[in-house]
Coordinates of C-alpha atoms and ligand atoms in Angstrom, one line a residue:
X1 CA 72.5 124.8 78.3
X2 CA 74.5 122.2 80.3
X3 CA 72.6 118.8 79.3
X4 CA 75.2 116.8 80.8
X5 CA 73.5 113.2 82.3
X6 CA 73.5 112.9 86.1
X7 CA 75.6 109.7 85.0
X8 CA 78.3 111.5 84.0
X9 CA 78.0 114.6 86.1
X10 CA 78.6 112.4 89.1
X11 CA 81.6 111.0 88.5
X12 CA 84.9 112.5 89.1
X13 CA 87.5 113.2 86.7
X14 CA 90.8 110.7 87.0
X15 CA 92.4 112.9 89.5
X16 CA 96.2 111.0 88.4
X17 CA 95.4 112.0 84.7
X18 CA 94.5 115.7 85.9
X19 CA 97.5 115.9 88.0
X20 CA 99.5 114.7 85.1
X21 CA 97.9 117.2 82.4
X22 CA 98.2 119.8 85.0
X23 CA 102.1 119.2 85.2
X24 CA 102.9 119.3 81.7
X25 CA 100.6 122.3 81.0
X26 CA 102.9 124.3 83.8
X27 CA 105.9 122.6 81.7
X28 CA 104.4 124.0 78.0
X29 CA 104.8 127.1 80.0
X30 CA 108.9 126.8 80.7
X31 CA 108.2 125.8 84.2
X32 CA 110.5 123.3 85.3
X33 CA 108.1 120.5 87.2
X34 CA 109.4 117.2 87.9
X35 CA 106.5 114.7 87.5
X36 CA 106.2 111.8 90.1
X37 CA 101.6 112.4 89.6
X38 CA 100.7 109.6 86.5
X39 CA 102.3 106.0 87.1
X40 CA 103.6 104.7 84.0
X41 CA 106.9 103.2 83.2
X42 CA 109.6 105.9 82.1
X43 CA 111.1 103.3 79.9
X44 CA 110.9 103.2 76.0
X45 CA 109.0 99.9 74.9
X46 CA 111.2 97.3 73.9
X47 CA 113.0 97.5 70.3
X48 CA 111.8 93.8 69.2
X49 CA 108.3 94.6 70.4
X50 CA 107.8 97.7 68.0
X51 CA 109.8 95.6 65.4
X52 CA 107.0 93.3 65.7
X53 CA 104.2 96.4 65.7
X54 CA 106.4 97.5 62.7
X55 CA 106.0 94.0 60.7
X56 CA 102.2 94.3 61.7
X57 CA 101.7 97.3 59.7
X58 CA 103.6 96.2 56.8
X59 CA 101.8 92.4 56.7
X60 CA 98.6 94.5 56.7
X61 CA 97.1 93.5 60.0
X62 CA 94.6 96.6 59.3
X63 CA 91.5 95.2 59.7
X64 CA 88.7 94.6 62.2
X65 CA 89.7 91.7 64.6
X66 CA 87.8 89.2 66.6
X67 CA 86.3 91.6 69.2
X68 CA 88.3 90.1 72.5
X69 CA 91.4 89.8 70.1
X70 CA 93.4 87.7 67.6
X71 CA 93.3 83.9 68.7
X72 CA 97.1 83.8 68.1
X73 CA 96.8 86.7 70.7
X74 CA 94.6 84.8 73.4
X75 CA 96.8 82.0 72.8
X76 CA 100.1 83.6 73.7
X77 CA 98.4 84.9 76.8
X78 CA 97.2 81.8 77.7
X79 CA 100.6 80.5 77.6
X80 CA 102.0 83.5 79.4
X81 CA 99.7 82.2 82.2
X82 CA 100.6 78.5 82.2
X83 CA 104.5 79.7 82.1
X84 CA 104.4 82.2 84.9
X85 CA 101.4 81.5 87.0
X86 CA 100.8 77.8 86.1
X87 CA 97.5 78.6 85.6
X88 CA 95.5 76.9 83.0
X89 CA 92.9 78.6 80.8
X90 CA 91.2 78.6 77.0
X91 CA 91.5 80.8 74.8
X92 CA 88.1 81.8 75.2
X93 CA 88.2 82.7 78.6
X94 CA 90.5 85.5 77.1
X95 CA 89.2 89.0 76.4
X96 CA 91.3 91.7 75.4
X97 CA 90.7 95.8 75.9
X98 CA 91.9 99.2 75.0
X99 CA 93.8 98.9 78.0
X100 CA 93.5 97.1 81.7
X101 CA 91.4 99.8 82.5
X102 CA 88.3 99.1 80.2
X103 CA 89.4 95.5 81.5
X104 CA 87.7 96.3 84.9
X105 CA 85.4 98.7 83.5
X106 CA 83.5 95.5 81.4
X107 CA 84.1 93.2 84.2
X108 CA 82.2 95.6 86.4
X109 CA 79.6 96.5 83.8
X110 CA 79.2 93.3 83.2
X111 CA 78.7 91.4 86.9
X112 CA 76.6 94.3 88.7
X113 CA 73.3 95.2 89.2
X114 CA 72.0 98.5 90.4
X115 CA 72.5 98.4 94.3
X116 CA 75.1 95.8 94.5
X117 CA 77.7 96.1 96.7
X118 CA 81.5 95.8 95.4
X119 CA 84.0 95.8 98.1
X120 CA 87.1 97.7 97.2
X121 CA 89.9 97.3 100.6
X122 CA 91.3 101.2 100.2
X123 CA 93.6 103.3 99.1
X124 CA 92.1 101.9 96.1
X125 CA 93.5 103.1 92.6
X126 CA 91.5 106.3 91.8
X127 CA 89.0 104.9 88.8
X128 CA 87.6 102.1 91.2
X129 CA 85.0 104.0 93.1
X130 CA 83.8 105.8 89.7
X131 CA 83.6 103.2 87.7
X132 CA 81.4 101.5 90.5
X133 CA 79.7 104.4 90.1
X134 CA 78.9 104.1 86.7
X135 CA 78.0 100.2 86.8
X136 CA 75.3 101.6 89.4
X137 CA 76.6 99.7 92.3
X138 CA 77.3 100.4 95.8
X139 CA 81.2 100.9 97.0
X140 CA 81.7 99.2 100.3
X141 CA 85.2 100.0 101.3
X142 CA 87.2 98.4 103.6
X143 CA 90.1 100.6 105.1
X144 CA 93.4 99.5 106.0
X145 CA 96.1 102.2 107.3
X146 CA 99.6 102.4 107.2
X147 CA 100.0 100.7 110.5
X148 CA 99.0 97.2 109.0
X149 CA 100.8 98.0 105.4
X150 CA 97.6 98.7 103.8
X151 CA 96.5 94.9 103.4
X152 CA 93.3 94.0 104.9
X153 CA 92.4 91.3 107.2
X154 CA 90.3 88.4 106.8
X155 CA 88.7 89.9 109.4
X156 CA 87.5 93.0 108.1
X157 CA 86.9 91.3 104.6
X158 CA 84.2 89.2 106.3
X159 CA 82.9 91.5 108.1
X160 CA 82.3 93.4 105.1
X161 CA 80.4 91.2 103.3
X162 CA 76.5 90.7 103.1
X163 CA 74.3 89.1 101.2
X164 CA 74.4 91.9 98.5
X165 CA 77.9 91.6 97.7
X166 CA 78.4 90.9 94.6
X167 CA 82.3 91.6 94.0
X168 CA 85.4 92.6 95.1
X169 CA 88.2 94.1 93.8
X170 CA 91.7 93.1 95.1
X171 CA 94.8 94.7 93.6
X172 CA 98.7 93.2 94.3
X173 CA 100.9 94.8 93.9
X174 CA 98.5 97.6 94.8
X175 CA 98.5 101.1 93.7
X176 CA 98.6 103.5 95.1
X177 CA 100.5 101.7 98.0
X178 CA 103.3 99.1 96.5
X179 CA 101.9 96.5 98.7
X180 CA 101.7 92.9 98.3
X181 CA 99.7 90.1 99.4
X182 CA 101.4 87.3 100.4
X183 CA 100.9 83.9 99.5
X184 CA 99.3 82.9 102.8
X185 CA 97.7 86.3 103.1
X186 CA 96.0 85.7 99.8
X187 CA 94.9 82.6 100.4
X188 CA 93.2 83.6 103.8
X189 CA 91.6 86.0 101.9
X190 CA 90.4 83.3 99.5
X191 CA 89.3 81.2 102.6
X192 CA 86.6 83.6 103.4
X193 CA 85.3 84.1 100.4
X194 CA 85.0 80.4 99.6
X195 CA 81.9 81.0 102.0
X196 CA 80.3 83.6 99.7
X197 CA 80.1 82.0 96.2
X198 CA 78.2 85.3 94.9
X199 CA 81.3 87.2 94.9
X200 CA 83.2 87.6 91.8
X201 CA 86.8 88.2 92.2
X202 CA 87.9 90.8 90.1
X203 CA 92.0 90.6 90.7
X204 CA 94.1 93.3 88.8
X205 CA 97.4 91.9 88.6
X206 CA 98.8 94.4 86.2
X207 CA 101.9 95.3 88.4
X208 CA 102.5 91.5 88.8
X209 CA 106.3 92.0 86.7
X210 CA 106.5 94.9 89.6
X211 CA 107.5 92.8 92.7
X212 CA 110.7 93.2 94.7
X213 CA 109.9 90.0 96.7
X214 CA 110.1 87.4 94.5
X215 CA 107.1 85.0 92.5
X216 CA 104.2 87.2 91.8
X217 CA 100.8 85.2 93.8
X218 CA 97.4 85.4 92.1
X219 CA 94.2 84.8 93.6
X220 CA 93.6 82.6 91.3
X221 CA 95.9 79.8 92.1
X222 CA 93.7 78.4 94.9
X223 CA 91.0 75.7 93.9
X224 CA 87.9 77.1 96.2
X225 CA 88.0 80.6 94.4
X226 CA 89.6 79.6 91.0
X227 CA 85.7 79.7 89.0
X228 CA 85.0 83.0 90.2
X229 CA 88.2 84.8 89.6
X230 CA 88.7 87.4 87.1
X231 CA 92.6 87.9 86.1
X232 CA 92.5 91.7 85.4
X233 CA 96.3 92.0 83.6
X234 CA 97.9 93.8 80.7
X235 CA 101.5 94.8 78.7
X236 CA 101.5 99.1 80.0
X237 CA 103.3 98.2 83.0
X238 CA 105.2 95.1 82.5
X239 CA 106.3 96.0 78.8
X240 CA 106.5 100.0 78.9
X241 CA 103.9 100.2 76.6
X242 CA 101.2 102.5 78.5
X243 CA 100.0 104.2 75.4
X244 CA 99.7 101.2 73.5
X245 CA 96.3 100.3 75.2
X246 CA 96.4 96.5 75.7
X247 CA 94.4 94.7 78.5
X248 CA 92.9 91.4 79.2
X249 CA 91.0 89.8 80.9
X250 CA 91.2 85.9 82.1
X251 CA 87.9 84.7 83.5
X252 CA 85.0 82.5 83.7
X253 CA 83.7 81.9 80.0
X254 CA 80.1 83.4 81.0
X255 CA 82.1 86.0 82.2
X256 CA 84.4 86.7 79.1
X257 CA 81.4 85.9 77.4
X258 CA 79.2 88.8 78.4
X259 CA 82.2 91.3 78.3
X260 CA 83.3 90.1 74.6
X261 CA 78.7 91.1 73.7
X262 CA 79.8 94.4 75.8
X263 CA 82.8 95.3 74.3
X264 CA 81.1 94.2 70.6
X265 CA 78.5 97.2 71.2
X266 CA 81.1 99.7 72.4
X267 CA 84.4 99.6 71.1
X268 CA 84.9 96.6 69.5
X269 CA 88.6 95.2 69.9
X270 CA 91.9 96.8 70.9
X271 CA 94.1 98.2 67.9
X272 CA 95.3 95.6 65.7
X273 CA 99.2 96.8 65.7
X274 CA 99.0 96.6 69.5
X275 CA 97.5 93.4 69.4
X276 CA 100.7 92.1 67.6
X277 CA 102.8 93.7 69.4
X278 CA 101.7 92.4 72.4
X279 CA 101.8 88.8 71.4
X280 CA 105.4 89.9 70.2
X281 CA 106.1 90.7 73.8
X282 CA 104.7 87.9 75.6
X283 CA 106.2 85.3 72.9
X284 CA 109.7 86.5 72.9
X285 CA 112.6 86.8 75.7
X286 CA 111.4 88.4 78.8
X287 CA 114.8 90.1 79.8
X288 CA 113.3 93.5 79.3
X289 CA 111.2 92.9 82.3
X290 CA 114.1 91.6 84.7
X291 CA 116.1 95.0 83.7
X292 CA 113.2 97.4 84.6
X293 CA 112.4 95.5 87.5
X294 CA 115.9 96.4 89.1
X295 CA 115.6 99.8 87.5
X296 CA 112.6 100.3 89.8
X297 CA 113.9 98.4 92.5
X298 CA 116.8 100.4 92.9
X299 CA 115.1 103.8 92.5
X300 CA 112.6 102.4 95.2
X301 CA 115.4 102.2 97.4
X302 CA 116.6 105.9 97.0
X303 CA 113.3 107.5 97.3
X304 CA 112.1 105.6 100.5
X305 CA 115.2 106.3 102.0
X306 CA 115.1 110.3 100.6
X307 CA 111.5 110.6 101.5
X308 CA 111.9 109.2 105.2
X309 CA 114.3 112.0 106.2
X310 CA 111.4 114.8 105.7
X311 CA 110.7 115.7 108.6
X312 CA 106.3 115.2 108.7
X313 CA 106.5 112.5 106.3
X314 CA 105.5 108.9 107.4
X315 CA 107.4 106.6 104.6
X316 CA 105.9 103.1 104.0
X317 CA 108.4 100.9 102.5
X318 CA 106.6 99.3 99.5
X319 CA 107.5 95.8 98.0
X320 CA 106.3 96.2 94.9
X321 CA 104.6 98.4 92.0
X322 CA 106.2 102.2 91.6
X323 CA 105.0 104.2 94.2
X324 CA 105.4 105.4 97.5
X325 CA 102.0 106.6 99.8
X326 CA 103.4 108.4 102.3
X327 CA 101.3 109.7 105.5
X328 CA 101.3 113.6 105.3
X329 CA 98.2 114.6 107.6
X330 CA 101.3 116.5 110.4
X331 CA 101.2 119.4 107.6
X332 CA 97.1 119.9 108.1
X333 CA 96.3 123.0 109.4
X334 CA 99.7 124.5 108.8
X335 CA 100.3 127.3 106.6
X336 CA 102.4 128.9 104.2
X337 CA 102.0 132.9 102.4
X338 CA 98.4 133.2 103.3
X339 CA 98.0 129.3 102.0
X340 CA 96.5 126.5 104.7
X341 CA 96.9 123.0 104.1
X342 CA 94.0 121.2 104.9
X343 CA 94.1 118.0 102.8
X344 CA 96.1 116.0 101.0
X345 CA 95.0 117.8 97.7
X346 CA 95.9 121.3 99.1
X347 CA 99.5 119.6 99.8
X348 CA 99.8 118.2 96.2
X349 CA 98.6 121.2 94.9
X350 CA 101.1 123.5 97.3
X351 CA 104.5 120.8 96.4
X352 CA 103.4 121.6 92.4
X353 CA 102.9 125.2 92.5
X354 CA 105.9 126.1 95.0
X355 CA 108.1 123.3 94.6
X356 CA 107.6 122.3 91.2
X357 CA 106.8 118.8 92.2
X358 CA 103.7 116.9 90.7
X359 CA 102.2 114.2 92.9
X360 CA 98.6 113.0 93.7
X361 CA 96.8 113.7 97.0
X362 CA 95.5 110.6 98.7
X363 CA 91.9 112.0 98.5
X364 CA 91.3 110.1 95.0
X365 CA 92.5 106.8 96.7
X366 CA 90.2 107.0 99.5
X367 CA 93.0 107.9 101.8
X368 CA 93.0 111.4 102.6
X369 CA 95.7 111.1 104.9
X370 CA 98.1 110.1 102.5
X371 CA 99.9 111.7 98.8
X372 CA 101.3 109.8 96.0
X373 CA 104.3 109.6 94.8
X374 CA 105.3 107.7 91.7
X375 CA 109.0 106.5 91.5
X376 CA 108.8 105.5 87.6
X377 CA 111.8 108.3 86.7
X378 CA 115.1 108.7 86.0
X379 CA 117.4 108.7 89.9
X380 CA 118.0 112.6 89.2
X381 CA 114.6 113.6 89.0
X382 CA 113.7 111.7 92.3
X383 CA 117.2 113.0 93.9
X384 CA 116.0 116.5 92.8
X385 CA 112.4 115.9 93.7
X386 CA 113.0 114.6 96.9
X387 CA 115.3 117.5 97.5
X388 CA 112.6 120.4 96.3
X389 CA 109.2 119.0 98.2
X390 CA 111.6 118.6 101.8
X391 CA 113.0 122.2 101.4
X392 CA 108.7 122.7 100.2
X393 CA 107.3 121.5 103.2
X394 CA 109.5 122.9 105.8
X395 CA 108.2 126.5 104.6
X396 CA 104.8 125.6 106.0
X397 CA 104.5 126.8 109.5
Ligands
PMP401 N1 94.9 98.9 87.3 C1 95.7 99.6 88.0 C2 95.9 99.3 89.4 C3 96.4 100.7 87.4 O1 97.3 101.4 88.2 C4 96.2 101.0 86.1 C5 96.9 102.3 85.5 N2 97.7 102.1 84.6 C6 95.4 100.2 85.3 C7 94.7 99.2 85.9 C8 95.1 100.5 83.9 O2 96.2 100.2 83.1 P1 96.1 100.3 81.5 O3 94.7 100.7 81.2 O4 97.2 101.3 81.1 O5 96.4 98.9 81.0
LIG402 N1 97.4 103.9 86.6 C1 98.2 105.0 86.5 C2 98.2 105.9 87.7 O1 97.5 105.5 88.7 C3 98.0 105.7 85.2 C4 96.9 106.8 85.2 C5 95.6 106.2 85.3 O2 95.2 105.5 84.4 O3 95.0 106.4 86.4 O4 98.8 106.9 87.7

């Protein structure tokens, strides 16, 4: 007997994971499938940084650590944020995670009550909504289409608030679209929300090194806001190092405080080796971030020009992050062998299993008009991808 708990029955699996696992299962099986579904860097991490993971094992860093992460750890972060954001903060408003995404899972967790509301502007990135979800709380979205670059207004964010909100969660550079707030847009945003001092400001920043348009803006710069933000950053993007599993979190010391009693009941701290080798990263040269950055820049260049002669496709031109979100709703309804397209997920599904192409229906990200496409691969595989899903999508009639 299924004794599953409603809790988890309820939520839905990662659907970028599942694309991913999907791809490399048709792979195990000879098939040839270029996969633009998961983003994570294609790079190897940085020789110095496993150097330094290397010296961690050897010095015998093998035991339990503080439970939001080595001081010297916090530290180095804490400078990384007064070098690059010139933002000041302690140490103990430092809490580090298995990743950015348990990051926003304890900040959630730990700020909402059953029946609050968290506004999330969408597309969203795909665990959001669940892990909402699990904190109990309600998801108020506010949408923003292609036509106005995916960024909402102050507009919309105020009219989205009420007296039950209780967070939002802003991401810039955003997945799933590449967009970014500007200065001025962000601090409009912060303008309204200076009027709502209930709202926690959960800002994931973890494509901040991901930015084609110069000084990465945080949320957190701007005085009326600055107690009630929540830094949400980590090394998998920035640093290559996705299956390291190193977040943080840069908050309000309540705030670190009750994620650091969270985090003690449930996992305790991140590995210790990846804890080293993250303060490895953010202590030595950061070189190795300028070089991916044109890596990505470039190859972000190719695919939105590739992508924006399919016919059916409307192409977004993103300024940061590594994807594009393309609008694909002109292929609903058509058909191909018996097969109709009638979301986004039917179209991912069809460009995997006839043109060998993994991607990720917008569904997941709340916009069910759109499909994913992450850039982080070599030029070939997105000059050969490009070239499979076009001659893909001109077979559906
Ligand atoms: N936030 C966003 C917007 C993401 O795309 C991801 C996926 N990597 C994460 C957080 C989590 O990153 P990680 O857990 O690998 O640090
Ligand atoms: N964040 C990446 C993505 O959206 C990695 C997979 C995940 O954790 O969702 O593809």
């Amino acid at each position: 007997m299924n004794q599953v708990s409603v809790r988890i029955a309820s939520l839905a699996e990662s659907e970028t994971l599942a694309m991913s696992q999907k791809s490399n299962e048709l792979k195990a099986k000879g098939i040839d499938v270029i996969n633009l579904s998961v983003g994570e860097p294609d790079f190897n991490t940085p020789e110095h940084i496993k150097d330094a993971a290397k010296k961690a094992i050897d010095d015998n860093f093998s035991f339990y650590t503080p439970v939001g992460g080595y001081l010297s750890l916090r530290k180095a972060i804490c400078e990384k944020l007064k070098r690059e954001n010139n933002l000041d903060y302690t140490p103990a408003q430092i809490v580090c995670s298995n990743g950015a995404k348990q990051s926003v899972c304890n900040t959630l967790l730990s700020v909402v009550n059953p029946g609050d509301e968290v506004i999330i502007p969408t597309p969203s990135w795909v665990s959001y909504v669940e892990m909402v979800k699990l904190a109990e709380g309600r998801v108020v979205e506010i949408h923003a289409g292609i036509e106005q670059d995916f960024k909402i207004t102050p507009q919309q964010l105020e009219a989205a608030i009420t007296p039950k909100s209780k967070a939002i969660l802003l991401c810039s550079p955003s997945n799933p679209t590449g967009s970014v707030y500007s200065k001025i847009e962000l601090e409009r945003l912060a303008n309204v929300l200076a009027k709502h001092p209930q709202i926690t400001i959960i800002s994931d920043e973890i494509y901040e090194h991901i930015n084609y348009v110069g000084k990465h803006e945080s949320i957190a710069q701007f005085e009326n806001v600055r107690d009630r933000v929540v830094i949400i950053n980590g090394v998998s993007k920035a640093y290559a190092m996705t299956g390291w599993r190193l977040g943080w979190i840069a908050a309000p010391k309540w705030l670190a405080d009750a994620c650091n009693k969270l985090q003690g009941q449930y996992t305790s701290a991140p590995s210790s080796i990846a804890q080293k080798a993250a303060e490895a990263a953010y202590l030595s040269s950061q070189k190795c971030i300028t070089d991916m950055r044109q890596a990505f820049n470039r190859r972000r260049d190719l695919i939105v020009k590739l992508a924006s002669e399919i016919e059916g496709l409307k192409v977004n031109k993103p300024d940061g992050a590594f994807y594009i979100f393309p609008k694909c709703s002109s292929y609903f309804g058509k058909s191909y062998n018996g097969k109709t397209i009638n979301t986004s997920t039917d179209l991912a599904m069809f460009l995997l299993e006839e043109g060998h192409v993994a991607s990720v229906g917008g569904v997941a990200f709340g916009a069910p008009d759109c499909i994913r496409f992450s850039y982080a691969t070599s030029d070939e595989n997105i000059i050969e991808a490009m070239s499979r899903v076009k001659a893909t999508l001109a077979k559906l009639k």
